[in-house]
Every structure is written in C-alpha cells, then in structure tokens.
mmCIF file of C-alpha atoms and ligand atoms in Angstrom:
data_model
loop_
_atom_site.group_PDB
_atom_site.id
_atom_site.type_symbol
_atom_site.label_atom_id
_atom_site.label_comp_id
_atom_site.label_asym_id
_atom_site.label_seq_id
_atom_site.Cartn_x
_atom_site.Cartn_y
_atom_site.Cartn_z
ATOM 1 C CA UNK A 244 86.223 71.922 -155.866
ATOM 2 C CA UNK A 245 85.485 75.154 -155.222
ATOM 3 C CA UNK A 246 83.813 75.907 -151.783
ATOM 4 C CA UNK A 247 82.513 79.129 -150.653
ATOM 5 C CA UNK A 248 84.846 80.335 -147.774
ATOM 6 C CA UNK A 249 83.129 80.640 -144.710
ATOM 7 C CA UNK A 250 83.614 83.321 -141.656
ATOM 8 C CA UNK A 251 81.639 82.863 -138.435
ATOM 9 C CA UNK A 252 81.813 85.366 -135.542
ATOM 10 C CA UNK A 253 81.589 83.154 -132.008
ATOM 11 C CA UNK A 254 80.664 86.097 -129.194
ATOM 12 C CA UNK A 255 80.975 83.339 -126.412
ATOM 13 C CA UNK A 256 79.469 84.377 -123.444
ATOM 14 C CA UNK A 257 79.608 88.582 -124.288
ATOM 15 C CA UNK A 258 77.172 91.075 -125.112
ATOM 16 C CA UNK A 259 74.231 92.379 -123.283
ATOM 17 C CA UNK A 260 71.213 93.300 -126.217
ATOM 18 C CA UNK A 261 72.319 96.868 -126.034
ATOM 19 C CA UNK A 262 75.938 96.181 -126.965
ATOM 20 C CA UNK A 263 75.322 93.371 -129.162
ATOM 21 C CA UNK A 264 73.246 96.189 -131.353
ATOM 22 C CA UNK A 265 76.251 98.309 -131.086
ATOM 23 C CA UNK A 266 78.573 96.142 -132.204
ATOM 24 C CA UNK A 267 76.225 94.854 -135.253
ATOM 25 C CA UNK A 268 75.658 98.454 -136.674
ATOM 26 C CA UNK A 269 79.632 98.776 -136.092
ATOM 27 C CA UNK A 270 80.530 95.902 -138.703
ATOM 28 C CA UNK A 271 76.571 95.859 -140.610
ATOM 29 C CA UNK A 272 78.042 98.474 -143.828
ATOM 30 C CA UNK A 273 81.505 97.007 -143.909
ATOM 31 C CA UNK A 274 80.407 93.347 -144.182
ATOM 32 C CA UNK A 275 77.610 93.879 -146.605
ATOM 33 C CA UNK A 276 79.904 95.065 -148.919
ATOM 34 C CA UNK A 277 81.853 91.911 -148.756
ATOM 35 C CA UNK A 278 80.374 89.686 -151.474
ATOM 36 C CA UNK A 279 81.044 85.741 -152.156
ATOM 37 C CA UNK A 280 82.020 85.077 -148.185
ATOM 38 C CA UNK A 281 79.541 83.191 -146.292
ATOM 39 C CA UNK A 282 79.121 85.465 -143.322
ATOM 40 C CA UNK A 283 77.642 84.334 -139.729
ATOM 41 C CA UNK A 284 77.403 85.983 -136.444
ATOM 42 C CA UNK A 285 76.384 84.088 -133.258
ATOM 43 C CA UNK A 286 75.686 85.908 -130.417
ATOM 44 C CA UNK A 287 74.470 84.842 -127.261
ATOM 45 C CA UNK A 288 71.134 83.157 -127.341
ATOM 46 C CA UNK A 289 69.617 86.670 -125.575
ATOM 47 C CA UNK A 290 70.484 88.647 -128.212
ATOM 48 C CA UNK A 291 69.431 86.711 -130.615
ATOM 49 C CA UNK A 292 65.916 88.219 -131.085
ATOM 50 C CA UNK A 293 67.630 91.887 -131.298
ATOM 51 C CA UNK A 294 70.338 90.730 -133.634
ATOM 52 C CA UNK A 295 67.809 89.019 -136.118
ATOM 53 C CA UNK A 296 65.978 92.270 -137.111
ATOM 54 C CA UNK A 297 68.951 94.108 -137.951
ATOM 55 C CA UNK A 298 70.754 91.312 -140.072
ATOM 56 C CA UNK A 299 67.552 90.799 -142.405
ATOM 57 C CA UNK A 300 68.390 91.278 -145.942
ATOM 58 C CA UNK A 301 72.065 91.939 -145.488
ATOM 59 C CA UNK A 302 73.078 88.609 -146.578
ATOM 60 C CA UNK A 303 74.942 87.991 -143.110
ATOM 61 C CA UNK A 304 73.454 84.761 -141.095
ATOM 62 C CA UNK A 305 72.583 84.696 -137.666
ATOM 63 C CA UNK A 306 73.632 81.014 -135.674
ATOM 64 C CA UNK A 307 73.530 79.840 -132.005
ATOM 65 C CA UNK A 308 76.074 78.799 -130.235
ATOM 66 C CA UNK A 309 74.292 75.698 -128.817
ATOM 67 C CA UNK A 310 70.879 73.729 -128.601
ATOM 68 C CA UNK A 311 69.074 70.696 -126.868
ATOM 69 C CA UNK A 312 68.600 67.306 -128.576
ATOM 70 C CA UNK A 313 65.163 67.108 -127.695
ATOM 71 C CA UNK A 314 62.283 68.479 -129.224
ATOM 72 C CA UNK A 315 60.839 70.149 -125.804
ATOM 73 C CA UNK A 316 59.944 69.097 -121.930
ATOM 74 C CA UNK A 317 61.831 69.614 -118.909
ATOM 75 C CA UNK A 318 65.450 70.418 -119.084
ATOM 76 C CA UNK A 319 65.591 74.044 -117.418
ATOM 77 C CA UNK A 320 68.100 76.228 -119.154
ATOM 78 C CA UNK A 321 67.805 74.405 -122.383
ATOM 79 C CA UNK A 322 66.728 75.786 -126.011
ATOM 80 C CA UNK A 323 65.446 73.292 -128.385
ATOM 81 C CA UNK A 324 66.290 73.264 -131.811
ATOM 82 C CA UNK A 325 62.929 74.067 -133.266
ATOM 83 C CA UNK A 326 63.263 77.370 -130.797
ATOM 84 C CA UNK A 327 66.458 78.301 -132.208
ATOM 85 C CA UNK A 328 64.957 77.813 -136.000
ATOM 86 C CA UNK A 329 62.784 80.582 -135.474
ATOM 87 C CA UNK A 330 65.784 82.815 -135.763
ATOM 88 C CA UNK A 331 68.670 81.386 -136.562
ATOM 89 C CA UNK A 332 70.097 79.061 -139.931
ATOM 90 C CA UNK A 333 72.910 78.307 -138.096
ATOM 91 C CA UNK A 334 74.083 77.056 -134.990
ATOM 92 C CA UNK A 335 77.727 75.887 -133.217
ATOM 93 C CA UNK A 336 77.869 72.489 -131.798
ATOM 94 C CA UNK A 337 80.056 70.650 -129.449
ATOM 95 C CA UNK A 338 82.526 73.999 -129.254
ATOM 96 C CA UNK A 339 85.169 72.912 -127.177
ATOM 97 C CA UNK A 340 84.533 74.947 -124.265
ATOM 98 C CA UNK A 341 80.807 72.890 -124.370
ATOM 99 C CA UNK A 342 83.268 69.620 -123.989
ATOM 100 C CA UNK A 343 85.082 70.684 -121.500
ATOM 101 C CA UNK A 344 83.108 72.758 -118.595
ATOM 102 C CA UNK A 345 79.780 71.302 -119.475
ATOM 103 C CA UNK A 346 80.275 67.634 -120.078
ATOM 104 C CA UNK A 347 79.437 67.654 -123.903
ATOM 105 C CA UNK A 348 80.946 64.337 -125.342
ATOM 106 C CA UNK A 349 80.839 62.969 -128.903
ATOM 107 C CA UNK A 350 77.617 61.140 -128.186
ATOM 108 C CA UNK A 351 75.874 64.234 -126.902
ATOM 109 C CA UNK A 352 77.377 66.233 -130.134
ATOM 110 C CA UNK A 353 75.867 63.531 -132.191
ATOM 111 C CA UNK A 354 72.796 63.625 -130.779
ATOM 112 C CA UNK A 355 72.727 67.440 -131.272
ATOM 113 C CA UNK A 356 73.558 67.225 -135.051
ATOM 114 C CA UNK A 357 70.775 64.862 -135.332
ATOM 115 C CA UNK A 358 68.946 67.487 -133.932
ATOM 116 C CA UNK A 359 69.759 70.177 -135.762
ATOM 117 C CA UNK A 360 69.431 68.681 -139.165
ATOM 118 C CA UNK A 361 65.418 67.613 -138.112
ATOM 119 C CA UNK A 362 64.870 71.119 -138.485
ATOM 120 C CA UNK A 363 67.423 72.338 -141.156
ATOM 121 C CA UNK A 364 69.568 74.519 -139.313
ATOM 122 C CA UNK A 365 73.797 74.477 -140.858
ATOM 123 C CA UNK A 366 75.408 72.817 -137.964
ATOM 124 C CA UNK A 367 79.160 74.384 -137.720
ATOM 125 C CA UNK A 368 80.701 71.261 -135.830
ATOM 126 C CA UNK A 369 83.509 71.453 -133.698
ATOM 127 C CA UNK A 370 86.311 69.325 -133.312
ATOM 128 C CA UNK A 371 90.111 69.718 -132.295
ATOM 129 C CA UNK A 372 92.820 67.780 -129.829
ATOM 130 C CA UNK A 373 94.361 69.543 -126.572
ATOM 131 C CA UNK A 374 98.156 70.459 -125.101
ATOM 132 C CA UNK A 375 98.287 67.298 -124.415
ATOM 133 C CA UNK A 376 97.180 65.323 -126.750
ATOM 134 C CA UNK A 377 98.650 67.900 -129.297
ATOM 135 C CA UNK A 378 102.109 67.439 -127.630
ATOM 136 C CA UNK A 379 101.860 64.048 -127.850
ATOM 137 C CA UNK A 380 100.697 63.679 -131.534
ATOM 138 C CA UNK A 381 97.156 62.115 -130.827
ATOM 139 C CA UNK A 382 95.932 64.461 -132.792
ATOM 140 C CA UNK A 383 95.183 62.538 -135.929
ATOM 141 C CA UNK A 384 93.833 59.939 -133.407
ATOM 142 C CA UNK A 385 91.707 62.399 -131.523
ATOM 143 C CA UNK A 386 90.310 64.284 -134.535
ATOM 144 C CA UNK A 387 89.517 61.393 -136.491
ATOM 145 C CA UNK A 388 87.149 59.656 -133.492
ATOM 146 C CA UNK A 389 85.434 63.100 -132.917
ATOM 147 C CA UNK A 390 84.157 63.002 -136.747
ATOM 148 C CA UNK A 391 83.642 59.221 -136.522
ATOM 149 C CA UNK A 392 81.439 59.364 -133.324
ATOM 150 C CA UNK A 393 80.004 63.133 -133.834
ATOM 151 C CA UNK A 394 78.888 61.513 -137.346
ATOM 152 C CA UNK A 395 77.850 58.283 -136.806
ATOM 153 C CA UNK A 396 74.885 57.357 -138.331
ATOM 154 C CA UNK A 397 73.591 60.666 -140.925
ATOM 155 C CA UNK A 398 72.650 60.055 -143.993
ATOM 156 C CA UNK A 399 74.274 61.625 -147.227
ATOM 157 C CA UNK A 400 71.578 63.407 -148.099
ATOM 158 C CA UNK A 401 71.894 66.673 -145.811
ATOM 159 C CA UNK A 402 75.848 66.125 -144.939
ATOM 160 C CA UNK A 403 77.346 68.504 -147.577
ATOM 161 C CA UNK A 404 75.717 71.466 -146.128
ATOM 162 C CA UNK A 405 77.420 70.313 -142.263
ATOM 163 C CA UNK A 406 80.124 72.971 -141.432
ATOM 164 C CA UNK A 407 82.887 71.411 -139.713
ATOM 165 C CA UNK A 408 85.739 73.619 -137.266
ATOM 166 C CA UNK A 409 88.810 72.390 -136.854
ATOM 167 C CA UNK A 410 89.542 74.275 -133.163
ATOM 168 C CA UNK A 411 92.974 72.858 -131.127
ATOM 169 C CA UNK A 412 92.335 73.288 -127.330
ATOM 170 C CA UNK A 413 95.550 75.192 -127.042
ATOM 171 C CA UNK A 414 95.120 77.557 -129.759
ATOM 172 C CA UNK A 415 91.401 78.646 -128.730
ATOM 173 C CA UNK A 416 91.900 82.131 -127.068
ATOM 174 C CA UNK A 417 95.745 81.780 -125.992
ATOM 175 C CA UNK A 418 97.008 84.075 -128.995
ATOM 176 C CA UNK A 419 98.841 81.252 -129.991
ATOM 177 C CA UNK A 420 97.131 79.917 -133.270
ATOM 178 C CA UNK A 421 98.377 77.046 -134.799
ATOM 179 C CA UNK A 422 100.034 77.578 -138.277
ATOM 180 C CA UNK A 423 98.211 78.044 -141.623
ATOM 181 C CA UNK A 424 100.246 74.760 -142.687
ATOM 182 C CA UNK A 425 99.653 72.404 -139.622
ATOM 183 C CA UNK A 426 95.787 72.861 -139.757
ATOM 184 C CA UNK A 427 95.852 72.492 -143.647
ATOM 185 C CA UNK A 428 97.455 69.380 -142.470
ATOM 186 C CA UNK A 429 94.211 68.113 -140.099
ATOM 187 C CA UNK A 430 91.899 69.407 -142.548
ATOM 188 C CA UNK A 431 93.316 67.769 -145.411
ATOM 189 C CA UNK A 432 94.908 64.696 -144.601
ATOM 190 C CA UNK A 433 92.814 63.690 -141.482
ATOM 191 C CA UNK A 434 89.555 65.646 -141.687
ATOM 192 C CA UNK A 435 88.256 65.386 -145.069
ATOM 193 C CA UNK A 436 89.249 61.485 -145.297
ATOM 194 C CA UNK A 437 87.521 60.869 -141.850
ATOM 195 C CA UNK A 438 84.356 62.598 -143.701
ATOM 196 C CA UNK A 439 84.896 60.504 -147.056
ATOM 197 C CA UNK A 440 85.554 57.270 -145.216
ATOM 198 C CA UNK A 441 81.712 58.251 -143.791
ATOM 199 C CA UNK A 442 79.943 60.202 -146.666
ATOM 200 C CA UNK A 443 82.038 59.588 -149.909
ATOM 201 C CA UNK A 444 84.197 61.737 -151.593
ATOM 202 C CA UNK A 445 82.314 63.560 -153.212
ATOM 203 C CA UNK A 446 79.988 65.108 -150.152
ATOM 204 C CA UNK A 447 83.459 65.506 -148.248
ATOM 205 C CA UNK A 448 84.372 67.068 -150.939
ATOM 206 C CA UNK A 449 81.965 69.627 -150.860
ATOM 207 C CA UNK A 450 81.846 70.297 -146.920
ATOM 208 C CA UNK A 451 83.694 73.067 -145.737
ATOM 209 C CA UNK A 452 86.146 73.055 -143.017
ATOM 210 C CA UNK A 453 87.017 75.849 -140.939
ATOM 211 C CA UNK A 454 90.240 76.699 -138.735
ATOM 212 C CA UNK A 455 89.623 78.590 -135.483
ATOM 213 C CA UNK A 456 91.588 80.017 -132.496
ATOM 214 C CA UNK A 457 93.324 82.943 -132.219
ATOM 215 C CA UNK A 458 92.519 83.735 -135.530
ATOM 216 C CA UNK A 459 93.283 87.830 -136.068
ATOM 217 C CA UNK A 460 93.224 90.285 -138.868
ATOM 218 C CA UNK A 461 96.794 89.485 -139.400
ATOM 219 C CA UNK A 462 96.925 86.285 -139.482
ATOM 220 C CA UNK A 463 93.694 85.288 -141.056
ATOM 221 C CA UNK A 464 95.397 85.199 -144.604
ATOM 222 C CA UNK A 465 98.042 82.665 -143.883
ATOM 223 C CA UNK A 466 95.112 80.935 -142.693
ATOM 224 C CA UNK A 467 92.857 81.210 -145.894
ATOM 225 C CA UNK A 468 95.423 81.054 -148.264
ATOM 226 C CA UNK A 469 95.502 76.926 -147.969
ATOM 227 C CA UNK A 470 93.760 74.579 -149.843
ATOM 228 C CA UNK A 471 91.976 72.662 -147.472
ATOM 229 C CA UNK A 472 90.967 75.110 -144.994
ATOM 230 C CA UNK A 473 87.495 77.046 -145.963
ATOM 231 C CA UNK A 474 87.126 79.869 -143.313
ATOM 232 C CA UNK A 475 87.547 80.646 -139.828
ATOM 233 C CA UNK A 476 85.083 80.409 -136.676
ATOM 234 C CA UNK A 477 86.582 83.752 -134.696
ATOM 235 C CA UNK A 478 86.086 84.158 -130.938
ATOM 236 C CA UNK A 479 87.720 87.234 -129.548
ATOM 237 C CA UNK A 480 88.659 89.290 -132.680
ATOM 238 C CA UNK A 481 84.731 89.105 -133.645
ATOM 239 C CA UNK A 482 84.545 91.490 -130.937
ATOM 240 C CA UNK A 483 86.379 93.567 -132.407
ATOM 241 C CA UNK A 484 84.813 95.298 -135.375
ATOM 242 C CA UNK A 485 87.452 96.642 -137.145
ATOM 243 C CA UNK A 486 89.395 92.807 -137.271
ATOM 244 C CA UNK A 487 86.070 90.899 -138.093
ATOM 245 C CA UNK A 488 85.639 92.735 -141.340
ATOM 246 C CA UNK A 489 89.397 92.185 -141.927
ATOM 247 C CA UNK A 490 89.489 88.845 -141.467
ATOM 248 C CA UNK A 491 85.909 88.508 -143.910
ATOM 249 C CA UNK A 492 87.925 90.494 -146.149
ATOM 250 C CA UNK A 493 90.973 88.119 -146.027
ATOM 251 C CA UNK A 494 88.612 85.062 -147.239
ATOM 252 C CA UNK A 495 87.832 86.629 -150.445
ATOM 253 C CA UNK A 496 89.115 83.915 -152.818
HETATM 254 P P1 LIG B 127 89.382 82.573 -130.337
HETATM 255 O O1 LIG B 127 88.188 81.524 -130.210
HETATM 256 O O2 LIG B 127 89.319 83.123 -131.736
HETATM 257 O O3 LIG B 127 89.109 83.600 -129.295
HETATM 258 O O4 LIG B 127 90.649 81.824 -130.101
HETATM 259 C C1 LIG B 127 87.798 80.719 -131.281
HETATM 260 C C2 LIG B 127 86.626 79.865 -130.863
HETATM 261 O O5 LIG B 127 86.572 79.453 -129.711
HETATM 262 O O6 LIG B 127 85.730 79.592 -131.684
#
C-alpha cells in the first residue's frame, strides 16, 4: 500500500497573528517546493484567519488544533466544527495535552470525530500511553482502547481519510522521542489491527498513521524510514523554520 506521508506542524499554544505571518512566509517557498508530502500547519485558532490567506494555492493545509461536538449554543470558549470548516480541512483531536489538563476522554474524542466528519474536515486523531503506563507495558492495552472507544461506532465510508497520531506522553516535548522501531511497533502491530478489527483491512490499510514527539530534523528520517509509520505531527521543531522544512523533506518517499 502506498500512503502519502503526512507532516503536520502543531504550534500549541504560540504565535500572536503577527508572528504566525512571520513564521509562514519563513517556511511558505521552502515547503512549496516539496512535492508528494501531505503538508499541514495548525496554528492557534486566532491565527487562523491570517494564516488561511497566505497558504491558498500553495498546496499546504491549514487544521485546528481542536473543536466542539456540537453544532452551536452556549459553551463559551468553544468553536464548532462548522466554524472551523470555514477555514480549515483539517483539525487535531484528543491531543494529549487536551486529555490531560482539560478533561478530554475517549468518549469526548469520539464525540468530536463524529463531529468533524458531519462537516468533512481530516480529523488527525491522537492517541499514545504515558511514563507509566509505558514503563509498565500497558501500552498495547492503552493504545488499543483509545482506537476502540475514540472509534466506536463510524461507518467505513469516510474512515480511510481519518489521520491517526501515535503520540507517547513521555516523548511529547521531553526531547526524548521514542525510537523509529518501537513506534513502527504500535503502529504496526497494535494500531493498524485495532483499525482493521473496526474498519477492515483494507480501509486500515489505507489510513495513515503518524509518530509524534520530539520529532527533529535529525531524527525525522529514522522515523520515516519504517513501514508502518506515515508522517509526523511536530510540536516544537514546527517552530522552527529551518527543521520543519527538514523534517517535510525527510518524508519524501
Ligand atoms: P513535540 O510535540 O514535537 O514538541 O514533542 C508533538 C505534539 O505534541 O504533537
């Protein structure tokens, strides 16, 4: 199967609209160039309207990094899906900073795929175990419930088109990524089965699965050289200019 690799750029919480324009005309040129890589940025929803201009016609996506399940009403602070559509044709959901200092579960994740697919956005779902859990091999365990209950109940018909991220807890923004071979590992022998047990073989097939944390220009090769992982969802090096366009480079197949 051969799946287009995949690179997103997750700016977290950074960027006001003036840097976030900076930073885009910094890496615009250099990623253009970079043909046959499926190439996303997702700043912060505030940015988003200033981002979009610049990105049209370049070939490079523009996602969110979160959304409400509902359509509209009262949840203060909240975006709706629809409201991110007018932008965006991507968007990150259940990241595990979400999970962990703002309550997001795999019911709530579900409920935002759901969500997201009612108005065709690429959902770039993320899963991945802690220290803990990592240290005392749950992660198979942990990994395989997130898909199960993040998933439950989608039809086939959109699910090849779902982006999933394999992210470990501990790797996310320590500098200490896992290896190229342990994720290839989760993605291959836990991941994809978890999505074939749900969608068949043939759509897991076909969905890509990306590694992230701590991913850098020099060690985003080792990363996309295996043959089950698809791309990387970068936090900190997509801040950096110079190492986001390396690492796109890298996932040239
Ligand atoms: P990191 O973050 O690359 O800074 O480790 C990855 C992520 O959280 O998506």
């Amino acid at each position: 199967m051969n799946r287009t690799l995949f690179v997103a750029g997750n700016w977290k919480m950074n960027k006001t609209t003036a840097e976030a324009r900076d930073l885009v005309s910094k890496m615009l040129a250099p990623l253009r160039e970079i043909s046959n890589v499926e190439k996303v940025l997702c700043p912060p929803f505030t940015s988003i309207p200033a981002v979009s201009p610049l990105l049209e016609g370049s070939g490079i996506g523009l996602g969110a990094q979160n959304l409400h399940w509902e359509e509209k009403g009262a949840f203060t602070g909240e975006v709706a899906a629809n409201m991110v559509k007018e932008f965006c044709r991507y968007v990150i959901i259940g990241h595990s900073e979400r999970r962990t200092y703002f309550g997001e579960t795999d019911e709530t994740v579900n409920r935002k795929l759901r969500a997201a697919i009612k108005v065709d956005l690429i959902p770039i779902v993320c899963v991945g175990e802690t220290l803990d859990q990592f240290e005392s091999g749950q992660t198979a365990e942990v990994v395989r419930r997130q898909i199960r209950l993040g998933f439950a109940g989608l039809g086939t018909a959109y699910v090849s088109r779902i982006v999933v991220a394999y992210e470990p807890v501990w790797a996310i923004g320590t500098g200490k990524a896992s290896s190229g071979e342990n994720a290839n590992t989760v993605h291959g022998k836990v991941i994809r089965p978890a999505l074939a047990e749900l969608f068949g073989d043939r759509n897991a097939e076909a969905m890509r699965i990306l590694y992230g944390g701590s991913v850098t220009a020099a060690n985003s090769s080792e990363f996309f050289s295996q043959s089950d992982i698809d791309g990387g969802l970068i936090g900190g090096a997509s801040l950096k200019p110079d190492e986001f366009v390396a690492i796109t480079k890298a996932a040239l197949r």
